[in-house]
Tab-separated table of C-alpha atoms and ligand atoms in Angstrom:
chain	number	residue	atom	x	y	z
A	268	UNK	CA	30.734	31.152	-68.142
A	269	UNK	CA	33.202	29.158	-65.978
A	270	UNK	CA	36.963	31.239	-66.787
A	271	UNK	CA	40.267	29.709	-65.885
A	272	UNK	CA	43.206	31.108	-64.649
A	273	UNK	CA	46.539	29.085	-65.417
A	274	UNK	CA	49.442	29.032	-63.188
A	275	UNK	CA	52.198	30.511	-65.845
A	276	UNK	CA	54.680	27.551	-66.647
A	277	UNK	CA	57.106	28.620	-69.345
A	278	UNK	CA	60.662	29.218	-67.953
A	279	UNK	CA	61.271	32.503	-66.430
A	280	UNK	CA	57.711	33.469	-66.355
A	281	UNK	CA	56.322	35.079	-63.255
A	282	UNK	CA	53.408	37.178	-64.364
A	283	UNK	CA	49.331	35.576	-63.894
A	284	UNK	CA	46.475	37.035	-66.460
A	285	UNK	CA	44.071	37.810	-63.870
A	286	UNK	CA	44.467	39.795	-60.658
A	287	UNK	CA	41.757	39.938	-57.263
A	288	UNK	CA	40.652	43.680	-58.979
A	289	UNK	CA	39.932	42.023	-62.654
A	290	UNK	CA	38.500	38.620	-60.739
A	291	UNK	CA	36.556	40.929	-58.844
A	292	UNK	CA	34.450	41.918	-62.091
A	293	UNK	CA	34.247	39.070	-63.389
A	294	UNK	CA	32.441	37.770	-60.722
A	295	UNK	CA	30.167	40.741	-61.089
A	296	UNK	CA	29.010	39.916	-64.109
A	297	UNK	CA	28.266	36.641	-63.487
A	298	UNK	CA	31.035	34.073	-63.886
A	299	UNK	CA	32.616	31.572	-62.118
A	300	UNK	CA	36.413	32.112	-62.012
A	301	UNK	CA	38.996	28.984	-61.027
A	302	UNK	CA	42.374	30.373	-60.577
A	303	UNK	CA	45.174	27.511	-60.539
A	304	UNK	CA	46.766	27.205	-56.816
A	305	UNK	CA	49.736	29.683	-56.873
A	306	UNK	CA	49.226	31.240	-60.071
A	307	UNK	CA	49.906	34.341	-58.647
A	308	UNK	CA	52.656	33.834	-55.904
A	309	UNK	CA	55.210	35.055	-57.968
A	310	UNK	CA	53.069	38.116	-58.667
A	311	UNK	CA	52.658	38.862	-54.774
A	312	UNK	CA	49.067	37.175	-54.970
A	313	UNK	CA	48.761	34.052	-52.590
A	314	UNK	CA	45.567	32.002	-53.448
A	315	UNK	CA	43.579	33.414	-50.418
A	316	UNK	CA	43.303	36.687	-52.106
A	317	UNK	CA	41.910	35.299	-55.346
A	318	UNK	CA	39.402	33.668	-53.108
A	319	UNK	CA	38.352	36.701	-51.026
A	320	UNK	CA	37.374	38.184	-53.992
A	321	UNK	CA	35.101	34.832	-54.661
A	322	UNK	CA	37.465	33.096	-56.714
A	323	UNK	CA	37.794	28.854	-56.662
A	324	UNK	CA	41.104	27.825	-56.377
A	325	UNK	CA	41.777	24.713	-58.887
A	326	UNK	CA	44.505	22.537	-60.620
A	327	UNK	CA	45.269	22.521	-63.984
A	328	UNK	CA	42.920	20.507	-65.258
A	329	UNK	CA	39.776	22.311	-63.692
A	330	UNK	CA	41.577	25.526	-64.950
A	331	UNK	CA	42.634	24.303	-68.622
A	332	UNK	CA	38.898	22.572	-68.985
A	333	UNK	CA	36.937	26.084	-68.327
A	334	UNK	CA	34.924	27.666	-71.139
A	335	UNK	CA	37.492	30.754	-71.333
A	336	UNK	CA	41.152	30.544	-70.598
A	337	UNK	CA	43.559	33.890	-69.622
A	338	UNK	CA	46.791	32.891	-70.025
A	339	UNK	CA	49.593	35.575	-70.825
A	340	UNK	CA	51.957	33.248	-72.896
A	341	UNK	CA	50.408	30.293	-75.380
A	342	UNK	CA	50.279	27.293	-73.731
A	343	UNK	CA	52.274	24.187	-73.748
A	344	UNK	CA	51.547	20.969	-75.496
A	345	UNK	CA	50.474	19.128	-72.614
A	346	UNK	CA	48.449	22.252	-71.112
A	347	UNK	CA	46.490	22.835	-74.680
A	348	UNK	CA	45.695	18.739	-74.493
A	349	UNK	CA	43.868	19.412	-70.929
A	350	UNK	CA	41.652	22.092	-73.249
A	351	UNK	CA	38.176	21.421	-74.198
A	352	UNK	CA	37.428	22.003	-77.736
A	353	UNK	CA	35.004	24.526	-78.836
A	354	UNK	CA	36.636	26.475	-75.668
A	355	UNK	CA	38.308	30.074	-75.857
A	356	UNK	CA	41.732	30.762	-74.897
A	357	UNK	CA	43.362	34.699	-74.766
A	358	UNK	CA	46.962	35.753	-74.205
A	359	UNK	CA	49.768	37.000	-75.668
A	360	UNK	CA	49.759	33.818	-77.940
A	361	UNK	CA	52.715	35.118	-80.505
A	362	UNK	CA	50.663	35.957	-83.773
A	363	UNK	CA	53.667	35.673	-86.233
A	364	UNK	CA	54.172	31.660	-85.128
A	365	UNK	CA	52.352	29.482	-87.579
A	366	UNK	CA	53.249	26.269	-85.662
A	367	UNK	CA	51.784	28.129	-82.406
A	368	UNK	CA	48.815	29.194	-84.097
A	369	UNK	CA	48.399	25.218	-85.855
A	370	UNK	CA	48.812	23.654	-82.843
A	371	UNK	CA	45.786	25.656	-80.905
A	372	UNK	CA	43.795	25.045	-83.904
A	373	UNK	CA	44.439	21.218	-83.937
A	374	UNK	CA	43.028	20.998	-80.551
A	375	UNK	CA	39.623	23.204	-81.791
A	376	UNK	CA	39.611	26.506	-79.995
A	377	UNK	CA	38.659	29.892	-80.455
A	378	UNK	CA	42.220	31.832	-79.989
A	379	UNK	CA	43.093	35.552	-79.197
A	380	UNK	CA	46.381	36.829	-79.802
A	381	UNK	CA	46.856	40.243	-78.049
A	382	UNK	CA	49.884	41.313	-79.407
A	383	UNK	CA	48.018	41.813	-82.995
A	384	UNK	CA	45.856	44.792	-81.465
A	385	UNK	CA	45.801	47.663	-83.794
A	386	UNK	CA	48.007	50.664	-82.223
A	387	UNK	CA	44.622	52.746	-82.295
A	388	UNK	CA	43.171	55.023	-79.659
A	389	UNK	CA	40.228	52.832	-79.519
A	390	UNK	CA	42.886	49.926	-78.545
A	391	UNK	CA	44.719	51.487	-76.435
A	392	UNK	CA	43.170	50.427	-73.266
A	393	UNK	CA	43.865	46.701	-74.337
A	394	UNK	CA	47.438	47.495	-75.786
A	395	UNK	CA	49.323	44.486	-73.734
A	396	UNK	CA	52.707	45.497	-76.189
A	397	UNK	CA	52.523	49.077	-74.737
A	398	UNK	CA	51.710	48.403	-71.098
A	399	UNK	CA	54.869	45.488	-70.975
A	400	UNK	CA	57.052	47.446	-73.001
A	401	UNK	CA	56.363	50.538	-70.989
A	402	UNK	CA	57.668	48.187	-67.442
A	403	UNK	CA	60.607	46.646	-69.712
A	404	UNK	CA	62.011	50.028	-70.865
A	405	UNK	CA	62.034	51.079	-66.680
A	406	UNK	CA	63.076	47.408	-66.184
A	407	UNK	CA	66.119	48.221	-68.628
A	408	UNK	CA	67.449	51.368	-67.086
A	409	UNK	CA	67.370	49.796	-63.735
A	410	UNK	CA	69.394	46.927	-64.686
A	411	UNK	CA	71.690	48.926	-66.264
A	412	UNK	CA	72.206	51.041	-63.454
A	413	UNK	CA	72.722	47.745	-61.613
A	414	UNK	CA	75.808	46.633	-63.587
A	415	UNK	CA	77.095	50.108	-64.022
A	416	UNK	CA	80.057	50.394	-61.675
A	417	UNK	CA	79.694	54.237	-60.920
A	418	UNK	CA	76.734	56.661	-60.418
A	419	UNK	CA	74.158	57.606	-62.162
A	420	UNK	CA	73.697	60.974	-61.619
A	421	UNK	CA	76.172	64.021	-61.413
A	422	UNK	CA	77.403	64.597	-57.756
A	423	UNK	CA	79.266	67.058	-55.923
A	424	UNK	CA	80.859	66.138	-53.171
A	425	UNK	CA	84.120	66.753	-50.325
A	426	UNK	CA	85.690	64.101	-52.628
A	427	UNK	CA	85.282	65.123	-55.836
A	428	UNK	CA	83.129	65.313	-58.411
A	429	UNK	CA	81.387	62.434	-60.248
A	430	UNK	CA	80.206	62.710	-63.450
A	431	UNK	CA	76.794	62.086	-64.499
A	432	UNK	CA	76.491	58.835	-66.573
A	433	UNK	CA	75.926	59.161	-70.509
A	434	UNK	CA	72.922	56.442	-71.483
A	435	UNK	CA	72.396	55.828	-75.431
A	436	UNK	CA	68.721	55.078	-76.428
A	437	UNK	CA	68.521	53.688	-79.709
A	438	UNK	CA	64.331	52.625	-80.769
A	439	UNK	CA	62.157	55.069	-78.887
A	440	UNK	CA	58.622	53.704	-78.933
A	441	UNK	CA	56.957	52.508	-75.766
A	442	UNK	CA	59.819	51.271	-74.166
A	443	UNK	CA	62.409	53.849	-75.376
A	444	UNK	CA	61.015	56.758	-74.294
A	445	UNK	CA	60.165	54.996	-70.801
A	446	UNK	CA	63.907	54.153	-70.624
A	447	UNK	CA	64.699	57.956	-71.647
A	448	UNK	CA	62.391	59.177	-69.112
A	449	UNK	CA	63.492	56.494	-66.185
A	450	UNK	CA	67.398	57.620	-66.895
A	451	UNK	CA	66.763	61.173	-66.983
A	452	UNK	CA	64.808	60.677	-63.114
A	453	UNK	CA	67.836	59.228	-62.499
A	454	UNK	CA	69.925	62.249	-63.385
A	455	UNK	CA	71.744	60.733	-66.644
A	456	UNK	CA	72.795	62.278	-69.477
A	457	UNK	CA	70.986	61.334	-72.460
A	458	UNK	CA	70.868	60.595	-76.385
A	459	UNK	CA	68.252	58.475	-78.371
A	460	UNK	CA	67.815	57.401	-81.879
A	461	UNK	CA	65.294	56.118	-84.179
A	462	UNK	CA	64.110	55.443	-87.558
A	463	UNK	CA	61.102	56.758	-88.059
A	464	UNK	CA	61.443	61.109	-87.459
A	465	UNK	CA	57.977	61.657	-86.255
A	466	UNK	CA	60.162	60.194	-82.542
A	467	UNK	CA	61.921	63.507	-82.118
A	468	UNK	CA	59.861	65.665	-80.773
A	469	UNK	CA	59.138	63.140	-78.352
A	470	UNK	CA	62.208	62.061	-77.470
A	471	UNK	CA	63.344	65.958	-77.289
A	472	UNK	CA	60.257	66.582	-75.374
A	473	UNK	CA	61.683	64.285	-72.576
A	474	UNK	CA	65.064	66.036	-72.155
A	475	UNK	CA	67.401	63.654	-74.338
A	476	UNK	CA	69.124	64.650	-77.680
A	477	UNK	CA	68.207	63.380	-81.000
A	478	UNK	CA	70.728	61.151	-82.714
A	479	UNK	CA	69.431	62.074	-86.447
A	480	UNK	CA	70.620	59.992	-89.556
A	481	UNK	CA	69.035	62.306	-92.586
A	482	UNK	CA	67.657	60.613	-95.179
A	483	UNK	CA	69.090	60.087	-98.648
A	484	UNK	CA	67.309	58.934	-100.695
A	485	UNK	CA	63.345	59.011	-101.175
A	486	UNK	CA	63.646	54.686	-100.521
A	487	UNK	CA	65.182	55.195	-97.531
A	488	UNK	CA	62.316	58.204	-96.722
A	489	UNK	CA	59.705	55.867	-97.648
A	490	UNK	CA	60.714	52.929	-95.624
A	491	UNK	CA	60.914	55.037	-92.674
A	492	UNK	CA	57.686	56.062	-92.854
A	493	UNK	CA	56.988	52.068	-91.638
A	494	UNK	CA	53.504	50.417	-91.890
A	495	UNK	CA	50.849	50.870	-89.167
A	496	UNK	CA	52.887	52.781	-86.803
A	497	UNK	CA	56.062	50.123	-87.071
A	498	UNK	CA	59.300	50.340	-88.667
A	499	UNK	CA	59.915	48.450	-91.715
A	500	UNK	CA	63.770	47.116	-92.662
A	501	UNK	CA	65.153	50.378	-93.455
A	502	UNK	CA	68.262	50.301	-97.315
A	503	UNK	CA	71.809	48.827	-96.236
A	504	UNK	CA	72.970	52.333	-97.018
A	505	UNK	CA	70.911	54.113	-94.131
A	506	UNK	CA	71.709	51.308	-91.873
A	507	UNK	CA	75.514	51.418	-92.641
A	508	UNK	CA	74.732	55.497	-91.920
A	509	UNK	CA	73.420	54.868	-88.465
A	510	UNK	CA	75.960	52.300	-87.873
A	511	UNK	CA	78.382	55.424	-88.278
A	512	UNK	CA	76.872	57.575	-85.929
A	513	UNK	CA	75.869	55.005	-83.174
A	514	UNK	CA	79.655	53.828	-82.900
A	515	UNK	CA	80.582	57.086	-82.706
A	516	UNK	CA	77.660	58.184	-79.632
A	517	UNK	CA	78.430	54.721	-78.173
A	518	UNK	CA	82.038	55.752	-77.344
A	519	UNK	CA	81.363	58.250	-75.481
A	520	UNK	CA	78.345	55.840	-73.616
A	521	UNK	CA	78.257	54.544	-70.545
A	522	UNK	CA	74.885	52.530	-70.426
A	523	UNK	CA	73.602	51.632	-73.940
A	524	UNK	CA	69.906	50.632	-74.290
A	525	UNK	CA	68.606	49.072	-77.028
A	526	UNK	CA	64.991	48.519	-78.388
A	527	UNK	CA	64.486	48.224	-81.788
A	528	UNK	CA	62.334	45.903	-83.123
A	529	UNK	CA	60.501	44.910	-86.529
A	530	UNK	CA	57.661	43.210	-86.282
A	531	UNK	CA	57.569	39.433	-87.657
A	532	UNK	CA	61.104	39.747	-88.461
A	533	UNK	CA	64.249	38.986	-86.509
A	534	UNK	CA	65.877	42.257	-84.682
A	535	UNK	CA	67.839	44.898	-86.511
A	536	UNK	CA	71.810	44.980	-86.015
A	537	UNK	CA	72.656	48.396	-84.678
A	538	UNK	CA	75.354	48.289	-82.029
A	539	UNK	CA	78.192	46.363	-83.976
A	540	UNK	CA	81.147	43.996	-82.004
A	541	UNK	CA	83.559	46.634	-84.150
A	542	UNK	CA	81.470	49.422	-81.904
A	543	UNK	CA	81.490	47.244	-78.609
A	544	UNK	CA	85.123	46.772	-78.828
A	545	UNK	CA	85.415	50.364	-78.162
A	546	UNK	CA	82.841	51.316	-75.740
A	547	UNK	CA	84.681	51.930	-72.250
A	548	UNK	CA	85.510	49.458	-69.975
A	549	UNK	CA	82.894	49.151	-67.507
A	550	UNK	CA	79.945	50.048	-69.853
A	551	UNK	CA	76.759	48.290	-70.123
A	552	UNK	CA	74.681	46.966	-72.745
A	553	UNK	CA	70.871	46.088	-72.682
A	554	UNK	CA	69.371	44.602	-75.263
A	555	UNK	CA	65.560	44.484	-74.955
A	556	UNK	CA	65.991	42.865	-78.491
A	557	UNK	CA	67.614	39.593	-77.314
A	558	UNK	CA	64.419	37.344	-78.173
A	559	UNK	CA	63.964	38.524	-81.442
A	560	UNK	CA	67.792	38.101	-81.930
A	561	UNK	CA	69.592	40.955	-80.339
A	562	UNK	CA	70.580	44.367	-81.613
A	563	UNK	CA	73.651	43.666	-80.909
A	564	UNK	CA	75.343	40.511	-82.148
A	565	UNK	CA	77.439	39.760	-78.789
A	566	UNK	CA	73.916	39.634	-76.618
A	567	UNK	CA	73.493	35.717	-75.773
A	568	UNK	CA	69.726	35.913	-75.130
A	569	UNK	CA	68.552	35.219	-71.126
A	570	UNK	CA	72.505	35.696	-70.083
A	571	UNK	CA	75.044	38.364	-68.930
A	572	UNK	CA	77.409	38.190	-70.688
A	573	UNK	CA	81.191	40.806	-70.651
A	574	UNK	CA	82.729	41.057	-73.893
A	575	UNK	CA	85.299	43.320	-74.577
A	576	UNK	CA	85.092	44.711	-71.186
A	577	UNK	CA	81.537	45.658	-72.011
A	578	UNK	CA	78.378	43.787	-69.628
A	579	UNK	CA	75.709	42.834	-72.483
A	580	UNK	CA	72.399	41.851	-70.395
A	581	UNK	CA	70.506	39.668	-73.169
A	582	UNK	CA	67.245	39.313	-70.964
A	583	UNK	CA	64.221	38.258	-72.955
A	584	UNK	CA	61.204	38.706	-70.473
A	585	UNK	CA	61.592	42.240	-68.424
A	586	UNK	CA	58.275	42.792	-67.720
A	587	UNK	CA	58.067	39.540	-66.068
A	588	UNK	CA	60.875	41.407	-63.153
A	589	UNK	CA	58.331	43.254	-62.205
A	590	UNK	CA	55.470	40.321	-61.944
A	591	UNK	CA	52.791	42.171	-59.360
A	592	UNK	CA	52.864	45.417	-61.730
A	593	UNK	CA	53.122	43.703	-65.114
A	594	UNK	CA	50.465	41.129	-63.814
A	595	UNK	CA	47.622	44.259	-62.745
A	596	UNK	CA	48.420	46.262	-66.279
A	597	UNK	CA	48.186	43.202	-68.457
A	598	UNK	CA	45.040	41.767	-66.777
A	599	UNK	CA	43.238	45.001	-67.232
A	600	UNK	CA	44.239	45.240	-70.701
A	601	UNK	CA	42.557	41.632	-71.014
A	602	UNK	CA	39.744	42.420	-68.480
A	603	UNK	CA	39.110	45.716	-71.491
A	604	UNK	CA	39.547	42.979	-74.692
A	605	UNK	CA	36.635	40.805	-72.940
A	606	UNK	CA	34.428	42.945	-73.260
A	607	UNK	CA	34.865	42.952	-76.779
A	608	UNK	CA	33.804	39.027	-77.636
A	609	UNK	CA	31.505	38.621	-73.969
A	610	UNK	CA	27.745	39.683	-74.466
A	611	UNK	CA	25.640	41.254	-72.026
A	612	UNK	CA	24.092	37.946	-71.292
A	613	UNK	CA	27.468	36.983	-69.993
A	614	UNK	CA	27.840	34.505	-73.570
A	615	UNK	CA	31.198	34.526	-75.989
A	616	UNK	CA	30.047	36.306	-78.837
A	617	UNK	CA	32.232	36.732	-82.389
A	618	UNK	CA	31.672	40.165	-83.751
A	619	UNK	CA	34.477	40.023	-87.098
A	620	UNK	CA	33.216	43.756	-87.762
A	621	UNK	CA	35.259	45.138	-84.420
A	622	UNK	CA	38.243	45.552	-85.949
A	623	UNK	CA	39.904	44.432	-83.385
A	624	UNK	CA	38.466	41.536	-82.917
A	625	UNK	CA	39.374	40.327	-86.018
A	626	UNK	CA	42.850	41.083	-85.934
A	627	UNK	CA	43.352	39.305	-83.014
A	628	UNK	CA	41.867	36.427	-83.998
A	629	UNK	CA	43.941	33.334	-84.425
A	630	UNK	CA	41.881	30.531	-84.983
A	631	UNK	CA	38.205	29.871	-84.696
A	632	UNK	CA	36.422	26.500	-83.588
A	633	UNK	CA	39.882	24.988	-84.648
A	634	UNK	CA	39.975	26.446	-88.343
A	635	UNK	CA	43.168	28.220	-88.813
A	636	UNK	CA	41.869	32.260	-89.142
A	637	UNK	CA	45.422	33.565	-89.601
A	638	UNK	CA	48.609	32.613	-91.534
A	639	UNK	CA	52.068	34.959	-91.389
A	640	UNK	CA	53.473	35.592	-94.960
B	1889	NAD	P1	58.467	48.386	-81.497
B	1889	NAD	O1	58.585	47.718	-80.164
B	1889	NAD	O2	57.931	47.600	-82.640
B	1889	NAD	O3	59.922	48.951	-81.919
B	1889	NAD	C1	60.655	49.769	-81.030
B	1889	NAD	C2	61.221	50.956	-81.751
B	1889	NAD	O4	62.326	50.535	-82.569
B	1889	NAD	C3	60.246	51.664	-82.689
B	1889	NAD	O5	60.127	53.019	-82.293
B	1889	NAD	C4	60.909	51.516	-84.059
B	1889	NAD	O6	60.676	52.638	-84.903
B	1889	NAD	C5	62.369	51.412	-83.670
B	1889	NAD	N1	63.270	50.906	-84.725
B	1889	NAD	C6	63.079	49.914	-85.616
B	1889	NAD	N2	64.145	49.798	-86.431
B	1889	NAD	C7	65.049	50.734	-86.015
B	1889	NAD	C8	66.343	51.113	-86.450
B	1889	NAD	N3	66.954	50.531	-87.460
B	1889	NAD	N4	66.948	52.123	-85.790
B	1889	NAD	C9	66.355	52.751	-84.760
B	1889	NAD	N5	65.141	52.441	-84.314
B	1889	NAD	C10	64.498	51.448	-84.940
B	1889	NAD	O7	57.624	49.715	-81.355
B	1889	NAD	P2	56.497	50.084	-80.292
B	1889	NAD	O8	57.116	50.621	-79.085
B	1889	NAD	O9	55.588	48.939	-80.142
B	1889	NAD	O10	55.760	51.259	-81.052
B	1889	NAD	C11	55.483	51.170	-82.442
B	1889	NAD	C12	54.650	52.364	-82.850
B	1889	NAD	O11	53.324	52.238	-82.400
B	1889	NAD	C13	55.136	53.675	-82.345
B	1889	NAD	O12	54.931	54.623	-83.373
B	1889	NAD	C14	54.215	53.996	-81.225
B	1889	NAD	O13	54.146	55.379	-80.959
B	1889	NAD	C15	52.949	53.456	-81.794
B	1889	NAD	N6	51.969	53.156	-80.780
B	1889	NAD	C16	50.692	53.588	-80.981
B	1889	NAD	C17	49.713	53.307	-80.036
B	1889	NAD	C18	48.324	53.778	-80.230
B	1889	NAD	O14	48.053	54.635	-81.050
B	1889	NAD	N7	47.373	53.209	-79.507
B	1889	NAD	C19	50.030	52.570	-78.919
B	1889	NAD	C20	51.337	52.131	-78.756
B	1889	NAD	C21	52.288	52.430	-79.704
């Protein structure tokens, strides 16, 4: 099968789907692999190291006309016109777009959405939402260390003592607990929240303190129980709760992280502009949130913004600041999903009994496959 490698073109993206090591196998088994020139420069991977490994080195339209595509964001208009139909195209394609999802169909491919993975153990190897949040929630505590205008840690020194920094965590999954774990290397003091309970042993179990918000009422026990390993929308009256209790942790803050998401939907509003107004001056905000619409109101998504004497970073792609790591996780995770739909015989093959296969699937020989609510 001939495979294509893209050179990543949406703004701000730095990461390439396939690395020399994933290439490398590839080859093994039998393919031919173009990789566009520079695909992976911004990833630390000049062309001649693709083509050590055996790799062509193509332009777009060698790369866009292969049999299989590995991209890690859907493409463009213009890129998906360059496609042949009848070919197959995998990435992280976003699975709750319709439009996206139309628009790859149109053209008559075979799509795979990572992102809609089950969070089993059997798909954990291929997880690309775990393996980029796990870099963002690092990425986040080292930004916020980078706006923070004191230390980190506690010091003692022939001047004085500093204290150590307090860093709020509120959403602990993949990239929560990373942040909790990154800022306590770092010698913060720390505090984490989240909706669903099952979180705080693990977030205990990495040296922060629980923020808890009991439940009320058996709705607001239910909905925390989420679908699938997710959260759902928790009641207005829980959220109005933990509204309480975050504006009174983020007070005492000094670095405030936050990472909640809901999948399909648009962010959850936890840190209020009542609470921001009285963080401390000098206190940071990261919202991991910001493309899904912020948990925080004030975040202006892909800016740094100060409001209130309070630095809101509203970044929307951290993984992609750390391209050459980001870049060798997410092409194994793809390299492991491969195996899935390629045959022995080196052939695509559609098995809709692997589970997830099927969920993954977006569209098939240009048939829509899956449509969001
Ligand atoms: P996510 O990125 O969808 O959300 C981040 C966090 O925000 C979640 O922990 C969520 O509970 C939390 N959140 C949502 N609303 C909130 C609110 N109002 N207040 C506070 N927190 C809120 O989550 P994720 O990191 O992708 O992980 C989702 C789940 O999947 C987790 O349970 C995780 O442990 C699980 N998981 C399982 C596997 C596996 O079994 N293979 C792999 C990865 C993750």
């Amino acid at each position: 099968m001939h495979i294509g490698v893209p050179l990543e073109t949406h703004a701000g993206e730095t990461r390439v789907a396939a690395t020399p090591e994933t290439i490398k196998k590839l080859i093994a088994q039998g393919h031919q692999v173009t990789v566009q020139s520079g695909a992976g420069v911004k990833a630390s991977l000049p062309d001649h190291v693709y083509e050590v490994v055996g790799a062509n080195i193509g332009d777009a339209a060698t790369v866009f006309g292969a049999d299989l595509v590995l991209k890690v964001v859907a493409p463009d208009d213009a890129e998906l016109a360059l496609m042949k139909s009848g070919a197959v195209l995998v990435g992280m394609l976003n699975p709750f777009c319709n439009e996206t999802i139309a628009r790859m169909a149109a053209r008559g491919i075979t799509a795979f959405a990572l992102e809609a993975a089950p969070r089993t153990s059997r798909a954990q190897s291929l997880d690309v939402l775990s393996s980029q949040a796990n870099i963002a929630g690092y990425k986040a505590v080292m930004l916020g260390a980078n706006h923070y205008p004191r230390f980190m840690p506690m010091l003692m020194t022939a001047a004085g003592t500093v204290k150590a920094a307090r860093v709020l965590i509120l959403g602990a999954g993949v990239a929560g607990l990373q942040a909790i774990a990154t800022a306590k290397r770092l010698g913060a003091v720390i505090e984490a929240s989240d909706v669903r309970p099952a979180v705080k042993e693990q977030i205990e179990s990495l040296g922060a303190k629980f923020v808890d918000v009991p439940f009320e009422t058996d709705e607001e026990r239910e909905c925390a129980q989420g679908v699938g390993g997710y959260a759902r929308p928790m009641p207005a009256s829980w959220m109005q709760r933990q509204a309480g209790a975050v504006h009174e942790r983020a007070k005492q803050a000094d670095i405030v992280i936050t990472t909640a998401l809901i999948p399909g939907r648009k962010a959850p509003t936890l840190l209020h502009e009542a609470t921001v107004e009285e963080m401390k001056p000098g206190s940071v905000v990261i919202d991991l949130a910001a493309a899904q619409g912020g948990n925080c109101p004030l975040t202006e998504v892909d800016q740094v913004v100060v409001k209130h004497g309070v630095t809101i970073v509203g970044y929307s792609n951290l993984a992609a600041l750390v391209p050459a790591d980001a870049s060798a996780l997410y092409a194994r995770n793809l390299l492991d999903f491969l195996k899935l739909v390629i045959d022995k015989e080196g052939h695509f093959h559609l098995n809709l009994e692997d589970d997830i296969v099927a969920a993954c699937l977006m569209c098939r020989d240009g048939n829509v496959v899956r449509t969001n609510g």
